[in-house]
Amino acid sequence: MTKQLEKIYEGKAKILYLTDNPDQVIQHFKDDATAFNAQKRGTIADKGVMNNMLTAHLFEFLEKNGVKTHFVKKLNDRDMLVKKVSIVPVEVVVRNVLAGSLAKKLGKDEGSQLAHPVVEYYYKDDALGDPMIMPDHVLVFGWATQSELDTIRAAALRVNGLLLELFKNHGIRLVDFKLEFGRFKGEIILADEFSPDTSRLWDMESGEKMDKDRFRRDLGKVEESYREVVRRICGQ
Ligand code: TMP
Ligand code: ASP
């Protein structure tokens, strides 16, 4: 039995607790939802349960396909055991379809397919609103080395290839998503989560949004959409 010890971190959607194993922590998923750097707040019923289930399912799938992740095992509805990484303070966004902040920045409509996936980097700092950065900034400020950055970019693109296919097989268009990586025993591994909180998922037939944009943009049917993603991907 894993023993839950003190809280070491509480973010907007998750809490981390130490365990009796110094190499492992418990990642707990909350129902709290925020958007626009926490200016908009709310809760999505059972979101924590659904994001825990989805992240467990997808990280297991990625591991089976050669992507190293922090996932160890699912403990219960809202908790998973993960490796205790030191997080690289760079959020990695991969885009397949023009949407969100990129569409807005360029004054274009959402929805056009990009000719190839685009990888973007953001400095993980809430006080600054996670500003977009260039790879050179990552190096010059020492957030990661060139070799770590190469590993991160390759892993992000591999995750994209694997998940594009998986979501497509369940009638979902993987528009874009955000990943975080950490260091564990000298290695870069995928950390954090993969859920409708951190991705854009559009139904392939109707084009309906099935992700956190429903909350950000007050589109309704937020819980229902998350539940449908879980139903298709995890079969429950
Ligand atoms: P963006 O279009 O708003 O830049 O978002 C790109 C992707 O990153 C989208 O799938 C949502 C995800 N994302 C997060 O996970 N956390 C964030 O704080 C933001 C702004 C976006
Ligand atoms: N979760 C982020 C926040 O609170 C942003 C977002 O997902 O839109 O601010």
Short mmCIF file of C-alpha atoms and ligand atoms in Angstrom, two decimals:
data_model
loop_
_atom_site.label_atom_id
_atom_site.label_comp_id
_atom_site.label_asym_id
_atom_site.label_seq_id
_atom_site.Cartn_x
_atom_site.Cartn_y
_atom_site.Cartn_z
CA MET A 1 0.00 0.00 0.00
CA THR A 2 1.25 3.44 -0.94
CA LYS A 3 1.15 5.83 2.00
CA GLN A 4 0.07 9.41 1.26
CA LEU A 5 2.27 11.92 3.08
CA GLU A 6 2.37 15.72 2.96
CA LYS A 7 1.19 17.91 0.12
CA ILE A 8 4.13 19.33 -1.83
CA TYR A 9 2.31 21.23 -4.56
CA GLU A 10 -1.19 22.44 -5.33
CA GLY A 11 -1.97 23.79 -8.77
CA LYS A 12 -5.17 24.82 -10.49
CA ALA A 13 -6.29 21.30 -11.39
CA LYS A 14 -4.01 18.91 -9.47
CA ILE A 15 -2.31 18.28 -6.12
CA LEU A 16 0.93 16.36 -5.52
CA TYR A 17 1.60 14.42 -2.31
CA LEU A 18 4.81 12.76 -1.14
CA THR A 19 4.69 9.03 -0.46
CA ASP A 20 6.82 6.66 1.63
CA ASN A 21 8.83 6.03 -1.57
CA PRO A 22 11.15 9.03 -2.18
CA ASP A 23 11.07 8.37 -5.96
CA GLN A 24 7.27 8.46 -6.24
CA VAL A 25 4.50 10.97 -5.60
CA ILE A 26 0.71 10.84 -5.77
CA GLN A 27 -0.88 13.03 -8.46
CA HIS A 28 -4.43 13.92 -7.40
CA PHE A 29 -6.93 15.31 -9.94
CA LYS A 30 -9.42 17.98 -8.80
CA ASP A 31 -12.71 19.11 -10.36
CA ASP A 32 -11.58 22.76 -10.29
CA ALA A 33 -11.30 24.42 -13.67
CA THR A 34 -9.71 27.74 -14.51
CA ALA A 35 -9.14 29.58 -17.75
CA PHE A 36 -7.37 32.71 -18.97
CA ASN A 37 -4.69 32.42 -16.29
CA ALA A 38 -7.25 31.79 -13.56
CA GLN A 39 -9.38 34.87 -14.28
CA LYS A 40 -12.28 32.48 -14.96
CA ARG A 41 -12.94 29.85 -12.32
CA GLY A 42 -15.42 27.03 -11.94
CA THR A 43 -15.79 23.33 -11.38
CA ILE A 44 -16.58 20.57 -13.82
CA ALA A 45 -18.38 17.71 -12.08
CA ASP A 46 -16.23 14.56 -11.95
CA LYS A 47 -13.55 16.16 -14.13
CA GLY A 48 -10.86 14.84 -11.77
CA VAL A 49 -12.14 11.29 -12.12
CA MET A 50 -12.32 11.55 -15.92
CA ASN A 51 -8.91 13.21 -16.34
CA ASN A 52 -7.29 10.64 -14.05
CA MET A 53 -8.84 7.82 -16.08
CA LEU A 54 -7.87 9.33 -19.43
CA THR A 55 -4.33 10.24 -18.41
CA ALA A 56 -3.77 6.74 -16.98
CA HIS A 57 -5.11 5.14 -20.15
CA LEU A 58 -3.14 7.36 -22.55
CA PHE A 59 0.16 7.31 -20.62
CA GLU A 60 -0.04 3.50 -20.45
CA PHE A 61 -0.62 3.44 -24.22
CA LEU A 62 2.32 5.81 -24.79
CA GLU A 63 4.61 3.70 -22.56
CA LYS A 64 3.65 0.58 -24.53
CA ASN A 65 4.69 2.48 -27.64
CA GLY A 66 8.10 3.49 -26.37
CA VAL A 67 7.42 6.92 -24.85
CA LYS A 68 8.85 7.22 -21.33
CA THR A 69 6.36 8.78 -18.90
CA HIS A 70 6.09 9.44 -15.16
CA PHE A 71 3.06 7.14 -14.88
CA VAL A 72 3.43 4.22 -12.44
CA LYS A 73 -0.14 3.10 -11.73
CA LYS A 74 -3.65 4.31 -11.07
CA LEU A 75 -4.44 4.15 -7.34
CA ASN A 76 -8.13 5.08 -7.26
CA ASP A 77 -10.70 7.34 -8.96
CA ARG A 78 -8.76 10.54 -8.51
CA ASP A 79 -5.19 9.49 -7.70
CA MET A 80 -2.31 8.07 -9.70
CA LEU A 81 1.16 7.13 -8.56
CA VAL A 82 3.84 8.85 -10.62
CA LYS A 83 7.62 9.16 -10.63
CA LYS A 84 8.87 12.21 -8.73
CA VAL A 85 10.35 14.32 -11.50
CA SER A 86 11.83 17.77 -11.45
CA ILE A 87 9.64 19.62 -13.93
CA VAL A 88 11.23 21.42 -16.89
CA PRO A 89 9.58 24.89 -16.73
CA VAL A 90 8.64 24.81 -20.40
CA GLU A 91 5.15 23.95 -21.68
CA VAL A 92 5.26 22.26 -25.05
CA VAL A 93 2.29 22.80 -27.37
CA VAL A 94 1.84 20.71 -30.52
CA ARG A 95 -0.65 21.90 -33.14
CA ASN A 96 -2.15 19.97 -36.07
CA VAL A 97 -5.01 22.34 -36.85
CA LEU A 98 -5.13 26.14 -36.62
CA ALA A 99 -7.06 27.03 -33.44
CA GLY A 100 -6.93 28.92 -30.17
CA SER A 101 -4.22 31.48 -29.54
CA LEU A 102 -2.48 30.89 -32.89
CA ALA A 103 -5.67 31.54 -34.88
CA LYS A 104 -6.34 34.64 -32.77
CA LYS A 105 -2.80 35.97 -33.12
CA LEU A 106 -2.94 35.66 -36.93
CA GLY A 107 -6.51 36.95 -37.24
CA LYS A 108 -7.62 33.73 -38.94
CA ASP A 109 -10.60 31.42 -38.46
CA GLU A 110 -10.09 28.18 -36.58
CA GLY A 111 -10.13 24.84 -38.37
CA SER A 112 -7.61 24.75 -41.22
CA GLN A 113 -5.28 21.77 -41.23
CA LEU A 114 -1.60 22.73 -40.82
CA ALA A 115 0.72 21.25 -43.48
CA HIS A 116 2.85 19.71 -40.72
CA PRO A 117 2.70 19.71 -36.91
CA VAL A 118 3.92 22.89 -35.23
CA VAL A 119 5.76 22.74 -31.88
CA GLU A 120 5.66 25.81 -29.63
CA TYR A 121 7.28 26.51 -26.27
CA TYR A 122 5.89 28.55 -23.37
CA TYR A 123 7.70 29.53 -20.20
CA LYS A 124 5.79 27.99 -17.29
CA ASP A 125 5.19 31.03 -15.06
CA ASP A 126 1.65 31.89 -13.93
CA ALA A 127 2.62 35.39 -12.78
CA LEU A 128 3.80 36.16 -16.33
CA GLY A 129 0.85 34.36 -17.96
CA ASP A 130 3.05 31.62 -19.50
CA PRO A 131 4.69 33.71 -22.27
CA MET A 132 5.59 32.09 -25.56
CA ILE A 133 9.35 31.62 -25.92
CA MET A 134 11.87 30.46 -28.54
CA PRO A 135 14.16 27.42 -28.20
CA ASP A 136 17.13 29.80 -27.81
CA HIS A 137 15.49 31.26 -24.69
CA VAL A 138 15.24 27.78 -23.18
CA LEU A 139 18.99 27.37 -23.68
CA VAL A 140 20.16 30.84 -22.67
CA PHE A 141 18.17 30.80 -19.41
CA GLY A 142 19.23 27.23 -18.68
CA TRP A 143 15.71 25.76 -18.49
CA ALA A 144 16.96 22.76 -20.50
CA THR A 145 20.07 21.77 -22.44
CA GLN A 146 20.17 21.40 -26.23
CA SER A 147 20.17 17.64 -25.90
CA GLU A 148 17.20 17.73 -23.49
CA LEU A 149 15.34 20.06 -25.84
CA ASP A 150 16.01 17.69 -28.76
CA THR A 151 14.63 14.81 -26.66
CA ILE A 152 11.57 16.87 -25.68
CA ARG A 153 10.77 17.92 -29.25
CA ALA A 154 11.18 14.37 -30.59
CA ALA A 155 9.03 12.95 -27.77
CA ALA A 156 6.32 15.60 -28.32
CA LEU A 157 6.16 14.75 -32.03
CA ARG A 158 6.10 11.01 -31.30
CA VAL A 159 3.25 11.54 -28.81
CA ASN A 160 1.46 13.53 -31.51
CA GLY A 161 1.84 10.77 -34.10
CA LEU A 162 0.61 8.08 -31.71
CA LEU A 163 -2.31 10.07 -30.30
CA LEU A 164 -3.45 11.47 -33.68
CA GLU A 165 -3.99 7.87 -34.79
CA LEU A 166 -5.58 6.72 -31.53
CA PHE A 167 -8.07 9.61 -31.38
CA LYS A 168 -8.82 9.25 -35.11
CA ASN A 169 -9.76 5.62 -34.52
CA HIS A 170 -12.40 6.90 -32.08
CA GLY A 171 -13.75 9.61 -34.36
CA ILE A 172 -11.89 12.48 -32.69
CA ARG A 173 -9.69 15.08 -34.40
CA LEU A 174 -6.64 15.89 -32.27
CA VAL A 175 -6.38 19.62 -32.95
CA ASP A 176 -3.66 20.59 -30.45
CA PHE A 177 -2.40 19.81 -26.96
CA LYS A 178 0.06 20.81 -24.25
CA LEU A 179 2.69 18.57 -22.67
CA GLU A 180 5.11 18.94 -19.76
CA PHE A 181 8.32 17.03 -19.26
CA GLY A 182 10.46 16.31 -16.21
CA ARG A 183 13.85 14.93 -15.25
CA PHE A 184 13.97 11.60 -13.45
CA LYS A 185 17.34 9.99 -12.67
CA GLY A 186 19.00 11.97 -15.44
CA GLU A 187 16.39 11.17 -18.06
CA ILE A 188 13.73 13.35 -19.68
CA ILE A 189 10.28 11.77 -19.34
CA LEU A 190 6.72 12.89 -20.10
CA ALA A 191 4.97 14.18 -16.95
CA ASP A 192 1.76 16.01 -15.95
CA GLU A 193 -1.38 14.85 -17.77
CA PHE A 194 -3.16 14.44 -21.10
CA SER A 195 -6.83 15.33 -20.88
CA PRO A 196 -9.52 17.54 -22.44
CA ASP A 197 -8.20 20.24 -20.05
CA THR A 198 -4.90 20.31 -21.92
CA SER A 199 -5.94 19.53 -25.48
CA ARG A 200 -8.42 20.43 -28.20
CA LEU A 201 -10.51 17.48 -29.35
CA TRP A 202 -13.13 17.89 -32.06
CA ASP A 203 -15.72 15.31 -33.06
CA MET A 204 -14.78 14.22 -36.58
CA GLU A 205 -18.35 14.07 -37.85
CA SER A 206 -20.04 17.07 -36.28
CA GLY A 207 -16.96 19.23 -35.63
CA GLU A 208 -18.28 19.74 -32.05
CA LYS A 209 -15.69 20.68 -29.44
CA MET A 210 -15.19 17.97 -26.78
CA ASP A 211 -12.64 19.78 -24.58
CA LYS A 212 -12.08 22.65 -22.17
CA ASP A 213 -12.99 25.24 -24.81
CA ARG A 214 -16.60 24.37 -23.87
CA PHE A 215 -15.83 25.79 -20.41
CA ARG A 216 -13.58 28.65 -21.61
CA ARG A 217 -16.19 29.83 -24.14
CA ASP A 218 -19.37 28.95 -22.17
CA LEU A 219 -20.57 26.48 -24.81
CA GLY A 220 -22.45 24.22 -22.34
CA LYS A 221 -22.40 20.42 -22.10
CA VAL A 222 -18.92 20.50 -20.54
CA GLU A 223 -19.21 17.37 -18.35
CA GLU A 224 -21.08 15.52 -21.08
CA SER A 225 -18.28 16.17 -23.57
CA TYR A 226 -15.52 15.03 -21.21
CA ARG A 227 -17.59 11.93 -20.44
CA GLU A 228 -17.97 11.16 -24.16
CA VAL A 229 -14.19 11.39 -24.66
CA VAL A 230 -13.67 8.94 -21.78
CA ARG A 231 -16.36 6.64 -23.15
CA ARG A 232 -14.75 6.51 -26.59
CA ILE A 233 -11.12 6.28 -25.49
CA CYS A 234 -11.36 4.14 -22.34
CA GLY A 235 -14.55 2.32 -23.30
CA GLN A 236 -16.38 3.35 -20.11
P1 TMP B 1 -3.68 27.92 -27.01
O1 TMP B 1 -4.24 27.82 -28.40
O2 TMP B 1 -4.57 28.67 -26.07
O3 TMP B 1 -2.29 28.47 -27.01
O4 TMP B 1 -3.58 26.45 -26.43
C1 TMP B 1 -2.90 25.42 -27.09
C2 TMP B 1 -3.14 24.10 -26.39
O5 TMP B 1 -2.56 24.11 -25.10
C3 TMP B 1 -4.61 23.76 -26.20
O6 TMP B 1 -4.79 22.38 -26.49
C4 TMP B 1 -4.88 24.01 -24.75
C5 TMP B 1 -3.55 23.82 -24.10
N1 TMP B 1 -3.33 24.74 -22.99
C6 TMP B 1 -3.07 24.24 -21.73
O7 TMP B 1 -3.03 23.04 -21.51
N2 TMP B 1 -2.82 25.12 -20.72
C7 TMP B 1 -2.85 26.47 -20.90
O8 TMP B 1 -2.63 27.21 -19.94
C8 TMP B 1 -3.13 26.97 -22.22
C9 TMP B 1 -3.18 28.45 -22.48
C10 TMP B 1 -3.36 26.07 -23.23
N1 ASP B 2 -5.55 26.50 -17.13
C1 ASP B 2 -5.08 27.78 -17.52
C2 ASP B 2 -5.55 28.82 -16.54
O1 ASP B 2 -6.12 28.90 -15.68
C3 ASP B 2 -5.43 28.25 -18.87
C4 ASP B 2 -6.38 27.51 -19.76
O2 ASP B 2 -6.42 26.30 -19.76
O3 ASP B 2 -7.09 28.17 -20.54
O4 ASP B 2 -5.47 29.82 -16.48
#
